Amino acid sequence: MLGRSPLLRSGGLRPENLGQHALSMVGNVCFSIFVVGVLIFTIIAATYEPEDPLFHPSDKISTFLTSTSNATFESDNTVIRTGEDFMAANQTAFNTFINITDVADNAEIAANTGTDCEGDVGKPIDCKDPEVFHTMMRAAIEKFKDIHFYRFGKPIRGSEDNNCDMAWRFRPKEGKTASLYKDYRRFVISKSENCSLRVTDIGEYHSGVNARKRKPKKQAVFEKEAQKGEAPSLPVVGEMVNDSLPIVESEGAFKNGKYLFYSGGGDRCKSMNHYLWSFLCALGEAQYLNRTLVMDLSICLSSMYTKTGQNEEGKDFRFYFDFEHLKEEASVLDQVQFWTDWNKWQRNDRLSLHLVEDFRVTPIKLKDVQDTLVIRKFGTVEPDNYWYRVCEGEAESVIQRPWHLLWKSRRLMDIVSAIAARLNWDYDSVHIVRGEQAMNKQLWPNLDRDTSPDSLLTTLKDKVEEGRNLYIATNEPDKSFFDPLKDKYTTHFLDEYKDLWAENSEWNSETTKLNNGAPVEFDGYMRISVDTEVFLRGKKQLETFNDLTNDCKDGVNTCSTSSS
């Protein structure tokens, strides 16, 4: 009896109990497998970081922007694409450009108006004269053959008796972006003894400063009428920028408003794409809650974009992005103005505040909050203190990041337009990645060789016609490295146009005013942004990892993931 096993003593091996024990053992095994599976899934979910979707090829980005994916950003010094990059170009609307046949010639005008010029030779040119206007339009269309004109403004007297300034809206004939541009130039006009008018000279880009002032649309005097329903709101590069800070008009308006403010967090001094991913989460939540976003216009520029290699505080949002478009299309307030008004009226008007200190409190739970101000306060532990965490999980179903509200700075884009204009919008472009990547043979074994001058000449031979203007966007610091290309092409680099952001430039003047009189550095992010945008406006565009080398963009054996 003492030697019998417990199972025998308990009757566990009796025939009538065998089935019950077998089922119990199978159940335990299945439960163990389930627990192990859950554990493995949890570990993968906690450690997995999806690749940054914004830097997929352009044909993938539009799909991404309509999804609710919440990828965590990794550091990247690539220029992020913004709302205007994804606007569908309405080709029907762009077909309504002005042809030279739409502009009456001088003989037509003289026949209709009975113009008599006797005694007018030698007198100042009358810029309001329809004949002068049409002469200027025809001269512009004939000279700038690589652009389409969409609107001409009234000519205005220039600096002397024989010149007039005129502005127009245009778009490059082979333009790929849904944007319009504005130029204004000075025309020198002569009148012959037989009364005929002739344009003898057209000034450089933006030389007609008297025609720069923004005019209401009703005063535009020569424009083809677009078909109904085909007048999209497009960025117009070259217009005067009004990015003054919005204000609340009265105490009553402030009291009746509802506001959202994000405080603290770990997003500061991160890459620009990380910053925007979080900022647009905050803006998306504000729109969902029907509240005004109280925003900090002071940006910390990441060390990856600075000459010093250190993070730099005190950069203005308006240096990099189009605040005029943002404030016109969304309800936003600068935090300095907001807190001034709050401290002035909060006590008298009994304005209430709702504090949220956990990002897991979803926007859905805040929908019915009636307090004047909702503050989301973020802690110090990364990554839980990143603003974009608010838009993850359950919030994905209700928060859509409003990418269409964020456009690039029109001041920077005006520099891009000026460079393209100096090249007459008739150039090809190549993006050449070198630097540290060319020196890293383990990840990019062929890049250094494939981007050498000899290899470039061989590759470009069949892709770019000899003698063409070739804009080279590159991180190679020694531009003389590309001198051998000058035998076949007229090469251009960003620094060739540094007068556009120099001390006496329009850009420097306007950004200095924004910066309370302190000069603004044309920093690394601005350089990358302008360099990239000029490249993207080339008639032919050659990319390093698509056209110059077989190496993968992200290193050996990553081509399949880079292109997916």
Coordinates of C-alpha atoms in Angstrom, one line a residue:
M1 CA 0.0 0.0 0.0
L2 CA 2.8 2.4 0.9
G3 CA 4.5 1.9 -2.5
R4 CA 1.4 2.7 -4.6
S5 CA 1.6 5.9 -6.6
P6 CA -0.7 8.8 -5.8
L7 CA -2.6 8.4 -9.1
L8 CA -3.3 4.8 -8.2
R9 CA -4.3 5.8 -4.7
S10 CA -6.7 8.4 -6.1
G11 CA -8.1 6.1 -8.7
G12 CA -6.7 8.4 -11.4
L13 CA -5.9 5.6 -13.8
R14 CA -9.2 4.0 -13.6
P15 CA -10.6 3.5 -17.1
E16 CA -13.6 5.8 -16.4
N17 CA -11.1 8.7 -15.6
L18 CA -8.7 8.5 -18.5
G19 CA -10.7 10.6 -21.0
Q20 CA -11.1 13.4 -18.4
H21 CA -7.4 13.5 -17.7
A22 CA -6.5 13.5 -21.4
L23 CA -8.8 16.5 -22.1
S24 CA -7.3 18.3 -19.1
M25 CA -3.7 17.8 -20.4
V26 CA -4.6 19.0 -24.0
G27 CA -6.3 22.1 -22.5
N28 CA -3.2 22.9 -20.4
V29 CA -0.9 22.5 -23.5
C30 CA -3.1 24.8 -25.6
F31 CA -3.2 27.4 -22.9
S32 CA 0.6 27.3 -22.5
I33 CA 1.0 27.9 -26.3
F34 CA -1.5 30.8 -26.2
V35 CA 0.4 32.4 -23.3
V36 CA 3.8 32.1 -25.1
G37 CA 2.2 33.5 -28.3
V38 CA 0.8 36.5 -26.4
L39 CA 4.2 37.1 -24.8
I40 CA 6.0 37.0 -28.2
F41 CA 3.5 39.4 -29.8
T42 CA 3.8 41.8 -26.9
I43 CA 7.6 41.9 -27.2
I44 CA 7.4 42.5 -31.0
A45 CA 4.8 45.2 -30.5
A46 CA 6.8 47.0 -27.9
T47 CA 10.1 47.0 -29.8
Y48 CA 8.9 47.4 -33.4
E49 CA 9.4 50.8 -35.0
P50 CA 7.8 51.1 -38.5
E51 CA 9.8 52.9 -41.2
D52 CA 9.0 56.6 -41.8
P53 CA 6.2 56.6 -44.4
L54 CA 6.7 60.2 -45.4
F55 CA 10.0 59.4 -47.2
H56 CA 8.6 56.7 -49.4
P57 CA 8.7 57.4 -53.2
S58 CA 6.2 60.1 -54.1
D59 CA 3.7 57.7 -55.6
K60 CA 3.3 56.1 -52.1
I61 CA 3.0 59.3 -50.1
S62 CA -0.5 60.3 -51.2
T63 CA -1.8 56.9 -50.1
F64 CA 0.0 57.4 -46.7
L65 CA -1.5 60.8 -46.2
T66 CA -5.0 59.5 -46.5
S67 CA -4.4 56.8 -44.0
T68 CA -4.3 56.9 -40.2
S69 CA -0.9 55.4 -39.8
N70 CA 1.0 56.7 -36.8
A71 CA 4.6 55.7 -37.5
T72 CA 7.3 56.9 -35.0
F73 CA 9.7 59.2 -36.7
E74 CA 13.5 58.5 -36.7
S75 CA 16.0 61.3 -37.2
D76 CA 16.2 62.3 -40.8
N77 CA 17.6 65.4 -42.4
T78 CA 15.4 65.0 -45.5
V79 CA 13.1 67.9 -46.3
I80 CA 9.5 66.9 -45.4
R81 CA 6.8 67.2 -48.0
T82 CA 4.0 69.6 -47.1
G83 CA 0.4 70.1 -48.1
E84 CA 0.9 71.8 -51.5
D85 CA 3.1 68.9 -52.6
F86 CA 0.0 66.6 -52.6
M87 CA -2.5 69.0 -54.2
A88 CA -3.8 67.5 -57.4
A89 CA -3.0 69.8 -60.3
N90 CA -6.3 70.7 -62.0
Q91 CA -5.0 70.4 -65.5
T92 CA -8.3 71.8 -67.0
A93 CA -7.9 74.9 -64.9
F94 CA -4.2 75.2 -65.9
N95 CA -5.3 75.0 -69.6
T96 CA -6.8 78.5 -69.4
F97 CA -3.5 80.3 -69.9
I98 CA -3.1 83.4 -72.1
N99 CA -1.9 82.8 -75.6
I100 CA -0.3 85.6 -77.7
T101 CA -3.3 85.4 -80.0
D102 CA -5.5 86.5 -77.0
V103 CA -3.7 89.8 -76.9
A104 CA -4.6 92.5 -79.4
D105 CA -1.7 93.9 -81.4
N106 CA -1.1 97.6 -81.8
A107 CA -2.8 97.9 -85.2
E108 CA -6.0 96.5 -83.8
I109 CA -6.0 98.9 -80.8
A110 CA -5.2 101.9 -83.1
A111 CA -8.1 100.9 -85.4
N112 CA -10.5 100.6 -82.5
T113 CA -9.5 103.7 -80.6
G114 CA -8.4 106.0 -83.4
T115 CA -5.1 106.7 -81.7
D116 CA -3.3 109.8 -82.9
C117 CA 0.3 110.1 -81.8
E118 CA 1.2 113.3 -83.5
G119 CA 3.5 115.3 -81.2
D120 CA 3.8 112.4 -78.7
V121 CA 7.2 111.2 -79.7
G122 CA 9.7 112.0 -76.9
K123 CA 6.9 112.4 -74.3
P124 CA 6.8 110.2 -71.2
I125 CA 5.3 106.7 -71.9
D126 CA 1.7 106.6 -70.6
C127 CA 1.6 103.2 -68.7
K128 CA -2.2 103.4 -68.6
D129 CA -2.5 103.4 -72.4
P130 CA -4.1 100.1 -73.6
E131 CA -1.6 100.0 -76.5
V132 CA 1.3 100.1 -74.0
F133 CA -0.3 97.4 -71.9
H134 CA -0.8 95.1 -74.9
T135 CA 2.7 95.8 -76.1
M136 CA 4.1 94.7 -72.8
M137 CA 2.0 91.6 -72.6
R138 CA 3.0 90.5 -76.1
A139 CA 6.7 91.1 -75.3
A140 CA 6.5 89.0 -72.1
I141 CA 4.8 86.1 -73.8
E142 CA 7.4 86.2 -76.7
K143 CA 10.4 86.4 -74.4
F144 CA 9.5 83.8 -71.7
K145 CA 8.7 80.8 -73.9
D146 CA 8.9 78.2 -71.1
I147 CA 6.1 79.5 -68.9
H148 CA 2.3 79.9 -69.2
F149 CA 0.7 83.2 -68.3
Y150 CA -2.6 83.3 -66.3
R151 CA -3.0 86.9 -65.3
F152 CA -1.5 90.3 -66.2
G153 CA -1.9 93.2 -63.8
K154 CA -2.1 96.9 -64.7
P155 CA 1.1 98.5 -65.8
I156 CA 2.4 101.1 -63.3
R157 CA 4.9 103.9 -64.0
G158 CA 8.5 102.7 -63.2
S159 CA 11.4 104.8 -62.1
E160 CA 11.8 106.8 -65.3
D161 CA 9.6 108.3 -68.1
N162 CA 10.3 105.5 -70.5
N163 CA 9.6 102.5 -68.3
C164 CA 6.6 100.7 -66.8
D165 CA 6.3 98.0 -64.2
M166 CA 4.0 95.0 -64.7
A167 CA 3.1 91.9 -62.7
W168 CA 1.8 88.6 -63.8
R169 CA 0.9 85.2 -62.6
F170 CA 2.4 82.2 -64.3
R171 CA 3.4 78.6 -64.2
P172 CA 6.2 76.7 -65.9
K173 CA 4.9 74.9 -69.0
E174 CA 6.2 71.6 -67.6
G175 CA 5.3 72.3 -64.0
K176 CA 4.5 69.3 -61.9
T177 CA 3.2 71.1 -58.8
A178 CA -0.2 72.7 -58.3
S179 CA 1.2 76.1 -57.7
L180 CA 1.1 79.5 -59.4
Y181 CA 3.9 82.1 -59.3
K182 CA 4.0 85.9 -59.4
D183 CA 6.6 87.9 -61.1
Y184 CA 6.9 91.7 -61.6
R185 CA 9.4 93.3 -64.0
R186 CA 10.4 96.6 -65.3
F187 CA 9.9 97.2 -69.1
V188 CA 11.8 99.8 -71.0
I189 CA 9.6 101.1 -73.9
S190 CA 10.4 103.3 -76.9
K191 CA 8.1 105.1 -79.3
S192 CA 9.2 105.6 -82.9
E193 CA 8.3 108.5 -85.2
N194 CA 5.6 106.4 -86.9
C195 CA 4.0 106.0 -83.4
S196 CA 4.8 102.3 -83.0
L197 CA 5.7 101.1 -79.5
R198 CA 8.5 98.6 -78.9
V199 CA 9.8 97.0 -75.7
T200 CA 13.6 97.4 -75.7
D201 CA 14.4 95.7 -72.4
I202 CA 12.8 93.6 -69.7
G203 CA 14.4 93.6 -66.3
E204 CA 15.4 90.8 -64.0
Y205 CA 13.1 88.7 -61.7
H206 CA 11.1 91.0 -59.4
S207 CA 12.7 94.2 -60.8
G208 CA 9.3 95.9 -61.3
V209 CA 8.9 96.8 -57.6
N210 CA 6.1 99.3 -58.2
A211 CA 3.9 96.5 -59.5
R212 CA 4.5 94.3 -56.5
K213 CA 1.7 95.5 -54.3
R214 CA -1.1 92.9 -53.9
K215 CA -4.2 93.8 -55.9
P216 CA -7.8 92.5 -55.3
K217 CA -8.8 90.1 -57.9
K218 CA -11.4 92.4 -59.4
Q219 CA -8.6 94.8 -60.5
A220 CA -6.8 92.2 -62.5
V221 CA -7.4 93.5 -66.0
F222 CA -6.3 90.7 -68.3
E223 CA -7.2 87.1 -67.4
K224 CA -8.9 84.2 -69.1
E225 CA -12.0 83.2 -67.3
A226 CA -11.8 79.7 -65.8
Q227 CA -14.6 77.2 -66.2
K228 CA -17.1 77.0 -63.3
G229 CA -16.0 75.0 -60.4
E230 CA -12.4 75.2 -61.4
A231 CA -10.8 77.9 -59.3
P232 CA -8.8 75.9 -56.7
S233 CA -7.1 77.7 -53.8
L234 CA -3.5 77.4 -54.8
P235 CA -0.2 78.7 -53.4
V236 CA 0.9 81.8 -55.2
V237 CA 4.6 82.2 -54.8
G238 CA 5.8 85.8 -55.1
E239 CA 2.8 87.6 -53.6
M240 CA 3.4 89.8 -50.6
V241 CA 3.2 87.8 -47.4
N242 CA 1.0 88.9 -44.6
D243 CA 1.9 86.6 -41.7
S244 CA 1.2 89.0 -38.9
L245 CA 0.0 87.4 -35.7
P246 CA -3.8 87.0 -35.3
I247 CA -5.4 88.8 -32.4
V248 CA -8.7 88.4 -30.5
E249 CA -10.8 91.5 -31.3
S250 CA -12.5 91.9 -27.9
E251 CA -13.0 90.6 -24.4
G252 CA -16.3 89.2 -25.4
A253 CA -14.8 87.3 -28.3
F254 CA -12.1 85.9 -26.1
K255 CA -14.6 84.8 -23.4
N256 CA -16.8 83.0 -26.0
G257 CA -13.9 81.1 -27.5
K258 CA -12.6 77.6 -26.7
Y259 CA -8.9 76.8 -26.7
L260 CA -6.5 73.9 -26.7
F261 CA -2.8 74.2 -25.5
Y262 CA -0.1 71.6 -25.5
S263 CA 2.5 72.2 -22.8
G264 CA 6.0 70.6 -22.4
G265 CA 6.9 67.3 -24.0
G266 CA 9.9 65.8 -25.7
D267 CA 9.3 67.0 -29.2
R268 CA 11.5 70.1 -28.9
C269 CA 14.8 70.1 -30.9
K270 CA 13.9 66.9 -32.7
S271 CA 14.0 66.6 -36.5
M272 CA 11.6 68.8 -38.5
N273 CA 9.6 65.8 -39.6
H274 CA 9.1 64.7 -36.0
Y275 CA 8.1 68.3 -35.0
L276 CA 5.5 68.5 -37.8
W277 CA 4.1 65.0 -37.1
S278 CA 3.4 66.1 -33.5
F279 CA 2.3 69.7 -34.4
L280 CA -0.3 68.4 -36.9
C281 CA -1.6 65.9 -34.3
A282 CA -2.2 68.9 -32.0
L283 CA -3.9 70.9 -34.8
G284 CA -6.0 67.9 -35.8
E285 CA -7.2 67.5 -32.2
A286 CA -8.0 71.2 -32.0
Q287 CA -10.1 70.9 -35.1
Y288 CA -11.9 67.8 -33.8
L289 CA -12.7 69.5 -30.5
N290 CA -13.7 72.7 -32.4
R291 CA -11.2 74.7 -30.4
T292 CA -8.5 77.3 -31.3
L293 CA -5.0 75.9 -31.1
V294 CA -2.7 78.0 -28.9
M295 CA 0.7 77.5 -30.6
D296 CA 4.2 78.3 -29.8
L297 CA 5.7 80.0 -32.9
S298 CA 9.2 79.6 -31.4
I299 CA 10.9 76.5 -32.8
C300 CA 14.1 74.8 -31.6
L301 CA 16.1 73.8 -34.7
S302 CA 17.7 70.4 -34.4
S303 CA 21.5 70.2 -34.5
M304 CA 21.3 68.2 -37.7
Y305 CA 20.4 71.5 -39.5
T306 CA 22.9 73.9 -37.8
K307 CA 26.5 74.9 -38.6
T308 CA 27.4 74.6 -34.9
G309 CA 26.2 71.1 -34.5
Q310 CA 24.2 72.3 -31.6
N311 CA 20.4 72.7 -31.1
E312 CA 19.4 76.3 -31.7
E313 CA 16.4 77.9 -29.9
G314 CA 14.5 80.9 -31.0
K315 CA 13.7 80.1 -34.6
D316 CA 10.4 81.4 -35.9
F317 CA 7.8 79.0 -37.4
R318 CA 7.3 81.6 -40.1
F319 CA 10.8 81.2 -41.3
Y320 CA 10.0 77.7 -42.6
F321 CA 6.2 77.5 -43.1
D322 CA 3.4 79.6 -44.6
F323 CA 1.7 81.1 -41.5
E324 CA -0.6 83.3 -43.6
H325 CA -2.2 80.3 -45.2
L326 CA -2.5 78.5 -41.8
K327 CA -4.2 81.4 -40.0
E328 CA -6.6 81.9 -42.9
E329 CA -7.6 78.3 -43.0
A330 CA -7.5 77.2 -39.3
S331 CA -8.2 78.8 -35.9
V332 CA -4.8 79.4 -34.3
L333 CA -3.3 82.0 -31.8
D334 CA 0.2 82.7 -30.8
Q335 CA 0.7 81.7 -27.1
V336 CA 2.3 85.0 -26.1
Q337 CA -0.9 86.9 -27.2
F338 CA -3.1 84.3 -25.7
W339 CA -1.6 84.3 -22.2
T340 CA -1.6 88.1 -22.2
D341 CA -5.4 88.1 -22.9
W342 CA -5.9 85.1 -20.5
N343 CA -4.2 86.9 -17.6
K344 CA -6.2 90.1 -18.4
W345 CA -9.7 88.6 -18.5
Q346 CA -9.6 85.1 -16.9
R347 CA -10.5 86.2 -13.3
N348 CA -13.2 88.7 -14.2
D349 CA -14.9 86.4 -16.7
R350 CA -14.4 83.3 -14.6
L351 CA -12.8 81.4 -17.4
S352 CA -12.2 77.8 -16.4
L353 CA -9.3 75.4 -17.2
H354 CA -9.3 71.6 -17.8
L355 CA -5.9 70.0 -17.2
V356 CA -5.0 66.6 -18.9
E357 CA -1.7 65.0 -17.8
D358 CA -2.1 61.6 -19.5
F359 CA -1.8 61.2 -23.3
R360 CA -4.1 58.2 -23.0
V361 CA -7.0 60.5 -22.3
T362 CA -8.4 60.4 -25.8
P363 CA -9.8 63.4 -27.8
I364 CA -13.2 61.5 -27.7
K365 CA -13.3 61.9 -23.9
L366 CA -12.6 65.6 -24.2
K367 CA -15.3 66.3 -26.8
D368 CA -17.9 67.3 -24.2
V369 CA -15.6 69.3 -21.9
Q370 CA -17.1 72.9 -21.6
D371 CA -14.1 74.6 -19.9
T372 CA -12.7 77.6 -21.8
L373 CA -9.2 76.1 -22.0
V374 CA -8.0 72.5 -22.2
I375 CA -4.3 72.1 -21.4
R376 CA -2.5 68.8 -22.3
K377 CA 0.6 68.7 -20.1
F378 CA 3.3 66.3 -21.1
G379 CA 6.0 64.9 -18.9
T380 CA 9.7 64.2 -19.2
V381 CA 9.8 60.5 -20.1
E382 CA 10.3 59.7 -23.8
P383 CA 8.6 58.5 -25.9
D384 CA 5.4 58.8 -23.8
N385 CA 5.8 62.6 -23.8
Y386 CA 5.7 63.0 -27.5
W387 CA 2.6 65.0 -28.7
Y388 CA 1.8 62.6 -31.5
R389 CA 1.0 59.8 -28.9
V390 CA -2.3 61.6 -28.5
C391 CA -3.3 60.6 -32.0
E392 CA -2.5 56.9 -31.6
G393 CA -4.8 54.1 -30.8
E394 CA -8.5 54.9 -30.5
A395 CA -7.9 58.5 -31.6
E396 CA -6.8 57.3 -35.1
S397 CA -10.5 56.9 -36.0
V398 CA -11.4 60.5 -35.3
I399 CA -8.2 62.6 -35.7
Q400 CA -7.0 63.4 -39.3
R401 CA -3.8 65.4 -39.5
P402 CA -4.7 68.5 -41.6
W403 CA -1.7 68.3 -44.0
H404 CA -3.5 70.7 -46.5
L405 CA -3.1 73.5 -43.9
L406 CA 0.7 73.3 -43.9
W407 CA 2.5 74.9 -46.8
K408 CA 6.2 75.8 -47.1
S409 CA 7.3 79.3 -46.5
R410 CA 6.5 81.4 -49.5
R411 CA 9.6 83.5 -48.8
L412 CA 11.8 80.4 -49.3
M413 CA 9.7 79.3 -52.3
D414 CA 10.3 82.8 -53.8
I415 CA 14.0 82.1 -53.7
V416 CA 13.3 78.9 -55.5
S417 CA 11.3 80.8 -58.1
A418 CA 14.0 83.4 -58.5
I419 CA 16.7 80.7 -59.1
A420 CA 14.5 78.9 -61.7
A421 CA 13.7 82.3 -63.3
R422 CA 17.4 83.1 -63.7
L423 CA 17.7 79.8 -65.5
N424 CA 14.6 80.8 -67.6
W425 CA 12.8 77.7 -66.2
D426 CA 14.7 75.7 -68.8
Y427 CA 17.1 73.4 -67.1
D428 CA 17.7 69.8 -66.1
S429 CA 18.7 68.7 -62.6
V430 CA 20.6 66.0 -60.8
H431 CA 20.6 65.1 -57.1
I432 CA 24.0 63.7 -56.1
V433 CA 24.5 62.2 -52.7
R434 CA 28.1 62.0 -51.5
G435 CA 29.5 63.0 -48.1
E436 CA 29.7 60.3 -45.4
Q437 CA 27.6 57.9 -47.4
A438 CA 30.2 57.9 -50.3
M439 CA 32.9 57.1 -47.7
N440 CA 31.0 54.2 -46.2
K441 CA 31.9 51.3 -48.4
Q442 CA 30.1 48.7 -46.3
L443 CA 26.7 50.2 -46.8
W444 CA 27.2 51.9 -50.1
P445 CA 30.0 50.0 -51.9
N446 CA 29.5 51.6 -55.3
L447 CA 28.3 55.1 -54.5
D448 CA 31.7 56.9 -54.4
R449 CA 32.7 55.4 -57.8
D450 CA 29.2 55.9 -59.4
T451 CA 29.2 59.6 -58.4
S452 CA 32.7 60.4 -59.6
P453 CA 33.0 62.9 -62.4
D454 CA 33.9 60.2 -65.0
S455 CA 31.0 58.0 -64.1
L456 CA 28.6 61.0 -64.0
L457 CA 29.7 62.1 -67.5
T458 CA 29.1 58.5 -68.8
T459 CA 25.6 58.3 -67.1
L460 CA 24.5 61.7 -68.1
K461 CA 25.6 61.3 -71.7
D462 CA 22.4 59.4 -72.6
K463 CA 20.1 61.3 -70.3
V464 CA 20.9 65.0 -70.5
E465 CA 21.5 66.8 -73.8
E466 CA 25.0 68.3 -74.1
G467 CA 25.1 72.1 -73.5
R468 CA 22.1 72.1 -71.2
N469 CA 21.8 74.1 -68.0
L470 CA 22.4 71.5 -65.3
Y471 CA 21.4 72.3 -61.7
I472 CA 23.3 70.0 -59.2
A473 CA 21.7 69.6 -55.8
T474 CA 24.4 67.9 -53.6
N475 CA 25.9 67.6 -50.2
E476 CA 29.4 67.5 -51.6
P477 CA 31.1 70.5 -50.0
D478 CA 33.9 70.8 -52.6
K479 CA 32.0 72.0 -55.7
S480 CA 35.2 72.0 -57.8
F481 CA 34.9 68.2 -57.6
F482 CA 32.3 68.5 -60.4
D483 CA 34.4 70.8 -62.7
P484 CA 34.9 68.1 -65.3
L485 CA 31.2 68.3 -66.0
K486 CA 31.6 71.9 -67.3
D487 CA 33.1 70.5 -70.5
K488 CA 29.6 69.2 -71.4
Y489 CA 27.1 71.2 -69.4
T490 CA 26.6 74.6 -67.8
T491 CA 26.6 73.6 -64.2
H492 CA 24.8 75.5 -61.4
F493 CA 24.9 75.1 -57.6
L494 CA 22.9 76.7 -54.8
D495 CA 25.7 79.0 -53.6
E496 CA 25.7 80.6 -57.0
Y497 CA 22.6 82.4 -55.9
K498 CA 23.5 83.4 -52.4
D499 CA 22.7 87.1 -53.2
L500 CA 19.0 86.0 -52.8
W501 CA 19.4 85.6 -49.1
A502 CA 22.4 88.0 -48.5
E503 CA 22.3 91.1 -46.4
N504 CA 20.7 93.3 -49.1
S505 CA 18.1 90.7 -50.2
E506 CA 14.3 90.9 -49.9
W507 CA 14.4 87.7 -47.9
N508 CA 16.8 89.0 -45.4
S509 CA 14.9 92.3 -45.0
E510 CA 11.6 90.5 -44.3
T511 CA 12.9 87.8 -42.0
T512 CA 14.8 90.5 -40.0
K513 CA 11.6 92.3 -39.4
L514 CA 10.0 89.0 -38.2
N515 CA 13.0 88.5 -35.9
N516 CA 12.6 91.9 -34.1
G517 CA 15.4 93.5 -36.1
A518 CA 18.0 90.7 -35.6
P519 CA 19.4 89.1 -38.8
V520 CA 18.3 85.6 -39.6
E521 CA 20.8 82.9 -40.6
F522 CA 20.0 81.0 -43.8
D523 CA 20.4 77.7 -42.0
G524 CA 20.8 74.1 -43.0
Y525 CA 17.2 73.3 -43.2
M526 CA 16.5 76.3 -45.4
R527 CA 19.4 75.3 -47.7
I528 CA 18.2 71.7 -48.0
S529 CA 14.6 72.9 -48.6
V530 CA 15.6 75.4 -51.4
D531 CA 18.1 73.0 -53.0
T532 CA 15.5 70.2 -53.1
E533 CA 12.8 72.5 -54.5
V534 CA 15.0 73.9 -57.3
F535 CA 15.9 70.3 -58.2
L536 CA 12.3 69.3 -58.4
R537 CA 11.6 72.0 -60.9
G538 CA 14.1 70.7 -63.4
K539 CA 12.6 69.5 -66.7
K540 CA 14.6 66.3 -66.3
Q541 CA 15.3 65.1 -62.8
L542 CA 17.9 62.4 -62.0
E543 CA 18.1 60.9 -58.6
T544 CA 21.2 59.4 -57.0
F545 CA 19.7 56.0 -56.0
N546 CA 17.4 55.7 -59.0
D547 CA 19.5 56.9 -61.9
L548 CA 23.2 57.1 -60.9
T549 CA 23.9 54.0 -58.9
N550 CA 22.6 50.6 -58.1
D551 CA 23.3 51.0 -54.4
C552 CA 20.3 51.1 -52.1
K553 CA 19.2 54.4 -50.5
D554 CA 19.3 53.0 -47.0
G555 CA 22.3 50.7 -47.5
V556 CA 23.1 47.1 -48.7
N557 CA 20.1 44.8 -49.1
T558 CA 17.5 47.5 -48.3
C559 CA 16.3 48.3 -51.9
S560 CA 13.1 46.3 -51.6
T561 CA 12.0 48.0 -48.3
S562 CA 13.1 51.5 -49.6
S563 CA 10.9 51.3 -52.6
S564 CA 7.9 49.7 -51.0

